[in-house]
Coordinates of N, CA and C in Angstrom, one line a residue:
I1 N 0.9 -1.1 0.3 CA -0.6 0.0 -0.1 C 0.4 1.2 -0.2
Q2 N 1.0 2.1 -0.9 CA 1.4 3.3 -0.5 C 0.2 3.8 -0.6
Y3 N 1.2 5.0 0.6 CA 0.0 6.0 1.5 C 1.0 7.4 2.1
P4 N 0.2 8.4 1.9 CA 1.1 9.6 1.8 C 2.0 9.5 3.4
R5 N 2.9 10.6 3.1 CA 4.1 10.7 4.4 C 2.7 11.4 5.4
L6 N 2.0 12.2 4.8 CA 1.5 13.5 6.0 C 0.3 13.2 6.6
S7 N -0.1 11.8 6.1 CA -0.4 11.2 6.8 C -1.0 10.1 7.8
Y8 N -2.3 9.6 8.7 CA -2.0 9.0 9.8 C -2.4 7.1 10.0
L9 N -1.4 6.4 10.0 CA -2.3 4.9 10.1 C -3.4 5.1 10.4
P10 N -4.0 5.2 11.9 CA -5.8 4.9 11.7 C -6.4 5.1 11.1
F11 N -6.1 6.5 9.7 CA -7.2 6.0 8.7 C -7.2 5.1 7.7
L12 N -5.7 4.2 8.2 CA -5.7 2.5 6.6 C -6.7 1.8 7.4
L13 N -6.7 1.6 8.8 CA -7.2 1.4 9.7 C -9.1 -0.3 8.9
P14 N -10.0 1.1 9.1 CA -11.6 0.4 7.8 C -10.9 -0.3 7.1
R15 N -9.9 0.2 6.3 CA -9.3 -0.4 4.8 C -8.5 -1.6 4.8
L16 N -8.4 -1.9 6.0 CA -7.1 -3.2 5.9 C -8.3 -3.9 7.5
H17 N -8.7 -3.2 8.1 CA -9.9 -4.4 8.6 C -11.1 -5.7 7.3
T18 N -11.4 -5.1 6.6 CA -12.8 -5.4 5.7 C -11.5 -6.7 5.0
F19 N -10.2 -5.9 4.2 CA -9.2 -6.9 3.9 C -9.2 -8.3 4.5
F20 N -8.0 -7.7 6.4 CA -8.2 -8.9 7.2 C -9.6 -9.8 7.2
T21 N -10.5 -8.6 7.9 CA -11.5 -9.5 8.2 C -11.4 -11.0 8.4
P22 N -11.3 -11.4 6.5 CA -11.7 -13.7 7.5 C -10.9 -14.1 7.8
F23 N -9.6 -13.4 8.1 CA -8.4 -14.3 8.7 C -8.6 -14.1 10.2
L24 N -8.7 -13.2 10.7 CA -8.7 -12.5 11.7 C -9.2 -13.6 13.3
I25 N -8.5 -14.0 14.0 CA -8.2 -14.6 14.8 C -10.1 -14.5 15.3
D26 N -9.9 -13.1 16.4 CA -11.3 -12.3 16.1 C -11.9 -11.8 15.1
P27 N -12.8 -12.8 14.7 CA -13.8 -12.2 13.6 C -14.6 -10.2 14.4
T28 N -14.5 -10.8 15.4 CA -15.4 -9.3 16.1 C -14.8 -8.3 16.3
A29 N -13.1 -8.1 16.9 CA -12.1 -7.3 16.8 C -12.6 -5.8 15.8
A30 N -13.3 -4.3 16.2 CA -13.1 -3.4 15.4 C -12.6 -2.7 15.1
P31 N -12.2 -2.2 14.0 CA -11.0 -1.9 13.6 C -10.4 -0.4 14.0
H32 N -10.7 -0.1 14.9 CA -9.9 1.4 15.4 C -9.0 0.2 16.8
E33 N -9.7 -1.0 17.3 CA -8.4 -2.0 17.6 C -7.4 -2.0 16.7
G34 N -6.9 -2.1 15.7 CA -5.9 -2.4 15.1 C -4.7 -1.2 15.3
W35 N -3.5 -1.5 15.2 CA -2.1 -1.2 15.5 C -0.9 -2.0 14.6
F36 N -0.5 -1.3 14.4 CA 1.5 -0.9 13.5 C 2.5 -1.6 14.7
S37 N 3.6 -2.4 13.8 CA 4.7 -2.2 14.8 C 5.4 -2.9 13.8
Y38 N 6.5 -2.0 14.4 CA 7.8 -2.4 13.0 C 9.2 -3.1 14.3
E39 N 8.9 -4.3 13.3 CA 10.7 -4.7 13.9 C 9.8 -5.1 15.5
D40 N 9.2 -5.8 16.1 CA 8.6 -6.0 17.4 C 8.4 -4.1 18.2
V41 N 8.5 -3.1 18.0 CA 7.6 -1.7 18.1 C 6.7 -1.4 18.2
P42 N 5.5 -1.3 18.7 CA 4.4 -0.3 18.4 C 4.9 0.7 18.1
L43 N 3.9 1.4 16.9 CA 3.9 3.2 16.2 C 2.8 3.3 16.7
K44 N 3.7 4.7 17.3 CA 3.2 5.8 18.1 C 1.8 6.3 16.4
W45 N 1.0 6.0 16.5 CA -0.1 5.9 15.7 C -1.0 7.5 15.3
H46 N -0.4 8.3 16.3 CA -0.7 9.7 16.6 C 0.3 11.0 15.9
Y47 N 1.7 9.9 15.0 CA 2.6 10.6 14.7 C 2.3 11.0 13.0
P48 N 2.5 11.4 12.0 CA 2.2 11.2 10.2 C 3.4 10.4 10.1
L49 N 3.0 9.8 9.0 CA 3.7 8.6 9.0 C 5.0 8.6 8.8
G50 N 5.0 9.8 7.6 CA 6.2 10.1 7.2 C 7.2 10.0 8.1
L51 N 7.0 11.0 9.3 CA 7.9 11.1 10.3 C 7.8 10.0 11.2
L52 N 7.2 8.7 11.5 CA 7.1 7.2 11.6 C 8.7 6.2 10.7
Y53 N 8.3 6.5 9.6 CA 9.0 6.0 8.0 C 10.0 6.6 8.6
D54 N 10.6 7.9 8.6 CA 12.1 8.2 8.7 C 12.4 8.1 10.3
L55 N 12.3 8.4 11.3 CA 12.4 7.6 12.2 C 12.8 5.7 12.9
F56 N 11.8 5.5 11.8 CA 12.2 3.7 11.7 C 13.2 2.8 10.6
S57 N 12.8 3.8 9.9 CA 13.1 2.8 8.2 C 14.5 2.6 8.1
G58 N 15.5 4.1 8.4 CA 16.6 4.1 8.1 C 17.4 4.5 7.5
A59 N 15.6 5.2 7.1 CA 16.3 6.1 5.8 C 16.6 7.6 5.8
P60 N 16.9 8.0 5.5 CA 17.1 9.5 5.6 C 16.3 10.2 4.8
P61 N 16.5 11.0 6.1 CA 15.1 12.0 5.9 C 14.4 13.1 4.8
A62 N 13.2 13.4 4.7 CA 12.6 13.2 3.3 C 13.2 14.8 2.4
H63 N 13.4 15.1 3.7 CA 13.9 16.7 2.7 C 15.8 17.5 3.6
P64 N 16.9 16.4 3.9 CA 18.0 17.1 4.2 C 17.7 18.1 4.3
D65 N 18.1 18.9 3.0 CA 18.0 20.3 2.9 C 17.3 21.6 2.6
G66 N 15.8 21.1 3.6 CA 14.9 22.1 4.0 C 14.4 22.5 2.7
S67 N 14.1 21.7 1.8 CA 13.9 21.9 0.5 C 12.5 21.4 0.3
D68 N 12.1 21.9 -0.2 CA 10.3 21.2 -1.0 C 10.2 20.2 -2.1
H69 N 11.2 19.9 -2.4 CA 11.4 18.4 -3.3 C 11.1 17.4 -2.5
D70 N 10.5 16.8 -4.0 CA 9.6 15.6 -3.1 C 11.2 14.1 -2.9
H71 N 10.7 13.5 -2.0 CA 11.8 12.7 -2.0 C 11.8 11.4 -2.2
T72 N 12.3 10.7 -2.7 CA 12.7 9.0 -3.6 C 13.2 8.4 -2.2
P73 N 12.7 7.8 -1.6 CA 13.1 6.7 -0.8 C 14.2 5.8 -1.8
S74 N 14.7 4.9 -0.8 CA 15.9 3.9 -1.9 C 15.2 3.1 -2.1
S75 N 15.5 2.0 -3.1 CA 15.4 0.6 -3.3 C 15.8 0.2 -1.4
T76 N 16.5 0.5 -0.8 CA 16.7 -0.7 0.8 C 15.8 -0.5 1.4
T77 N 14.8 1.1 1.1 CA 14.2 0.5 2.8 C 12.9 1.0 2.0
L78 N 12.3 0.5 0.9 CA 11.1 0.3 1.1 C 11.3 -0.9 0.2
P79 N 10.2 -1.8 0.0 CA 9.0 -1.2 1.3 C 9.2 -1.5 2.1
W80 N 8.7 -0.5 3.2 CA 8.6 -0.4 4.8 C 8.0 -1.5 5.3
R81 N 7.8 -2.7 5.6 CA 7.2 -3.6 6.4 C 6.5 -3.4 7.5
L82 N 5.5 -3.2 7.7 CA 4.6 -3.8 9.4 C 3.8 -4.2 9.5
T83 N 3.8 -4.4 10.4 CA 3.0 -5.6 11.1 C 1.4 -4.9 11.4
L84 N 0.0 -5.6 11.2 CA -0.7 -5.3 11.8 C -1.4 -6.3 12.5
H85 N -1.7 -4.9 13.8 CA -2.1 -6.5 15.3 C -3.8 -6.1 14.9
F86 N -5.1 -7.2 16.1 CA -5.9 -6.8 16.4 C -6.5 -7.5 17.1
T87 N -5.2 -7.7 18.0 CA -4.9 -8.4 19.4 C -4.1 -7.8 20.1
D88 N -4.0 -8.2 21.5 CA -2.8 -7.9 22.2 C -2.9 -6.0 22.7
W89 N -3.2 -4.9 22.7 CA -3.1 -3.9 22.4 C -2.2 -3.5 23.1
P90 N -0.7 -2.8 23.4 CA 0.2 -2.6 24.0 C 0.0 -1.8 24.6
G91 N -0.4 -1.7 25.9 CA -1.3 0.1 26.9 C -0.4 0.3 27.3
E92 N 1.2 0.3 27.7 CA 2.1 0.7 28.1 C 2.6 2.0 26.8
Q93 N 2.5 1.3 26.2 CA 3.0 2.4 25.3 C 2.6 2.9 23.7
L94 N 1.2 2.6 24.2 CA 0.3 3.0 23.0 C -1.3 3.6 23.7
V95 N -1.3 4.8 23.5 CA -3.2 5.1 24.3 C -4.1 4.4 22.8
Q96 N -4.8 3.9 23.4 CA -6.2 3.5 22.5 C -6.3 4.9 21.4
P97 N -7.0 4.2 20.3 CA -8.0 5.9 19.9 C -9.6 4.8 20.4
D98 N -10.5 5.8 19.9 CA -11.9 5.2 20.2 C -12.6 5.3 19.1
T99 N -13.3 5.3 18.9 CA -14.2 5.0 17.5 C -14.5 5.8 16.5
E100 N -15.0 6.4 17.8 CA -15.2 8.0 16.5 C -14.4 8.8 15.9
G101 N -12.6 8.5 16.3 CA -12.0 9.2 16.1 C -11.1 10.5 16.6
K102 N -11.9 10.8 18.3 CA -11.7 12.2 18.9 C -11.0 11.9 19.2
V103 N -10.1 11.1 19.7 CA -8.8 10.6 20.6 C -7.6 11.2 19.5
L104 N -7.7 10.8 18.2 CA -7.0 11.1 16.8 C -6.3 12.9 16.5
H105 N -8.1 13.0 16.7 CA -7.8 14.5 16.2 C -8.1 15.6 17.3
D106 N -8.2 14.9 18.7 CA -7.4 15.7 19.8 C -6.2 15.7 20.1
A107 N -5.1 15.2 19.2 CA -3.6 14.3 19.5 C -3.6 15.3 18.2
F108 N -3.6 15.1 17.3 CA -3.9 16.2 15.8 C -3.3 17.6 16.3
I109 N -4.8 17.5 16.6 CA -4.5 19.7 17.4 C -3.6 20.0 18.4
N110 N -3.0 19.0 19.6 CA -2.1 19.5 20.1 C -1.3 19.7 19.2
S111 N -0.8 19.0 18.2 CA 0.9 18.8 17.5 C 0.9 19.3 17.0
V112 N 0.1 20.1 16.1 CA -0.3 21.8 15.5 C 0.4 23.3 16.2
K113 N -0.8 23.2 17.8 CA -0.1 23.9 18.5 C 1.2 23.9 19.2
E114 N 1.4 22.4 19.2 CA 3.2 22.6 19.2 C 4.2 22.8 19.0
A115 N 3.7 22.5 17.4 CA 4.5 22.7 16.3 C 4.3 24.9 15.9
D116 N 2.6 24.9 15.9 CA 3.1 26.5 15.9 C 3.6 27.2 16.6
F117 N 3.7 26.9 18.5 CA 5.2 27.0 19.2 C 6.3 26.9 18.5
L118 N 6.5 25.9 18.6 CA 7.8 25.9 18.1 C 8.5 26.5 17.2
R119 N 7.8 26.5 16.1 CA 7.8 27.7 15.0 C 7.6 29.1 14.9
N120 N 7.2 29.9 15.7 CA 6.4 31.1 16.0 C 6.6 31.5 17.3
G121 N 7.5 31.1 18.0 CA 7.4 31.1 19.5 C 5.9 31.7 20.4
T122 N 5.2 31.4 19.4 CA 4.3 30.7 20.2 C 2.8 30.7 19.6
A123 N 1.4 29.9 19.7 CA 0.6 28.8 19.8 C -0.7 30.3 19.1
K124 N -0.7 31.7 18.8 CA -1.6 32.5 19.1 C -2.2 32.1 17.2
G125 N -1.5 31.5 16.5 CA -1.8 31.5 14.7 C -3.1 30.2 14.6
I126 N -2.3 29.4 15.4 CA -3.5 28.2 15.8 C -4.5 28.2 16.6
M127 N -4.6 28.9 17.6 CA -5.4 28.7 18.7 C -6.5 29.9 18.3
S128 N -6.0 30.4 17.4 CA -6.9 32.2 17.0 C -8.2 31.3 16.0
L129 N -8.5 29.8 15.0 CA -8.6 29.2 14.2 C -10.6 29.2 14.9
S130 N -11.4 29.7 14.2 CA -12.7 29.6 14.6 C -13.1 28.3 14.6
K131 N -14.2 28.0 15.1 CA -13.9 26.1 14.9 C -13.9 25.2 13.5
D132 N -15.1 26.4 12.8 CA -14.7 25.9 11.4 C -13.7 26.3 10.8
D133 N -12.8 26.5 10.6 CA -11.8 27.0 10.7 C -11.1 25.4 10.9
S134 N -11.3 25.1 12.5 CA -10.2 23.4 12.4 C -10.6 22.7 12.2
T135 N -11.9 22.4 12.4 CA -13.3 21.6 11.7 C -12.2 21.2 9.8
Q136 N -12.8 22.0 9.6 CA -12.5 22.2 8.2 C -10.3 22.1 8.0
L137 N -9.2 22.3 8.9 CA -8.2 22.1 8.5 C -7.9 20.5 9.3
W138 N -8.7 19.8 9.9 CA -9.1 18.0 10.6 C -9.6 17.7 8.8
T139 N -11.0 17.4 8.7 CA -11.4 17.7 7.4 C -9.6 17.5 5.8
A140 N -9.2 18.5 6.5 CA -8.8 18.4 5.1 C -7.1 17.3 5.4
V141 N -7.3 17.2 6.3 CA -5.4 16.2 6.7 C -6.5 14.9 6.3
Q142 N -7.5 14.7 7.0 CA -8.1 12.9 6.3 C -8.4 13.0 5.2
E143 N -9.1 13.9 4.5 CA -9.1 13.3 2.5 C -8.1 14.4 1.9
R144 N -6.5 14.1 3.1 CA -5.5 14.2 2.6 C -5.4 15.9 1.3
T145 N -5.6 16.9 1.5 CA -5.7 17.7 0.4 C -5.3 18.9 1.4
V146 N -3.5 18.4 0.7 CA -2.5 19.0 1.0 C -2.8 20.9 0.4
T147 N -3.2 21.5 -0.3 CA -3.2 22.3 -0.4 C -4.2 23.3 0.5
L148 N -5.4 22.8 0.8 CA -5.9 23.2 2.3 C -5.0 23.4 3.8
I149 N -4.3 22.3 4.0 CA -3.7 22.0 4.8 C -2.8 23.4 4.7
A150 N -1.9 23.4 3.9 CA -1.0 24.5 3.4 C -1.8 25.6 3.5
H151 N -2.9 26.0 3.6 CA -3.5 27.4 3.5 C -2.9 27.8 5.6
Y152 N -3.7 26.8 6.2 CA -3.8 26.5 7.7 C -2.9 27.0 7.8
C153 N -1.8 26.4 6.9 CA 0.5 26.3 7.8 C 0.7 27.6 7.8
A154 N 0.3 28.4 6.7 CA 0.4 29.8 6.4 C -0.4 30.6 7.2
L155 N -0.8 30.0 7.3 CA -1.8 31.5 8.8 C -1.2 31.3 10.1
G156 N -0.3 30.7 10.3 CA 0.6 31.0 11.5 C 2.0 31.4 11.5
S157 N 1.9 31.6 9.7 CA 3.6 31.6 9.8 C 3.2 34.1 10.0

């Protein structure tokens, strides 16, 4: 599966759950109960996929020189082989997401606030978003609408 660096692993779970349901030991497991690991290390689902890849694959950063050009990982770092689990949630390492996705949403918003603060010395840009703008930003992340995400990122600058 190819998936955007800016996306999050939980967005894949419904699709993967549907595919693997006939093979699950517990077919009653819900999609949000899925979790990924890499070499037996549970992956933090609230981190963007690109960050997880950079941290765990041994690949160089996507943009080592700070440019915005696309990075093509070498054939030695792809495919990135992850293991998908629907049992034995690693509760000591991961917070479990909820069915509605509110936990992921909250983690995302907190990450954006932290990033805004680190980038600008204040989180005022993100904190001043209206409820509607905040919802649109989250929808853009879910739907991977990069232009809309860039628009909201520019507001904090």
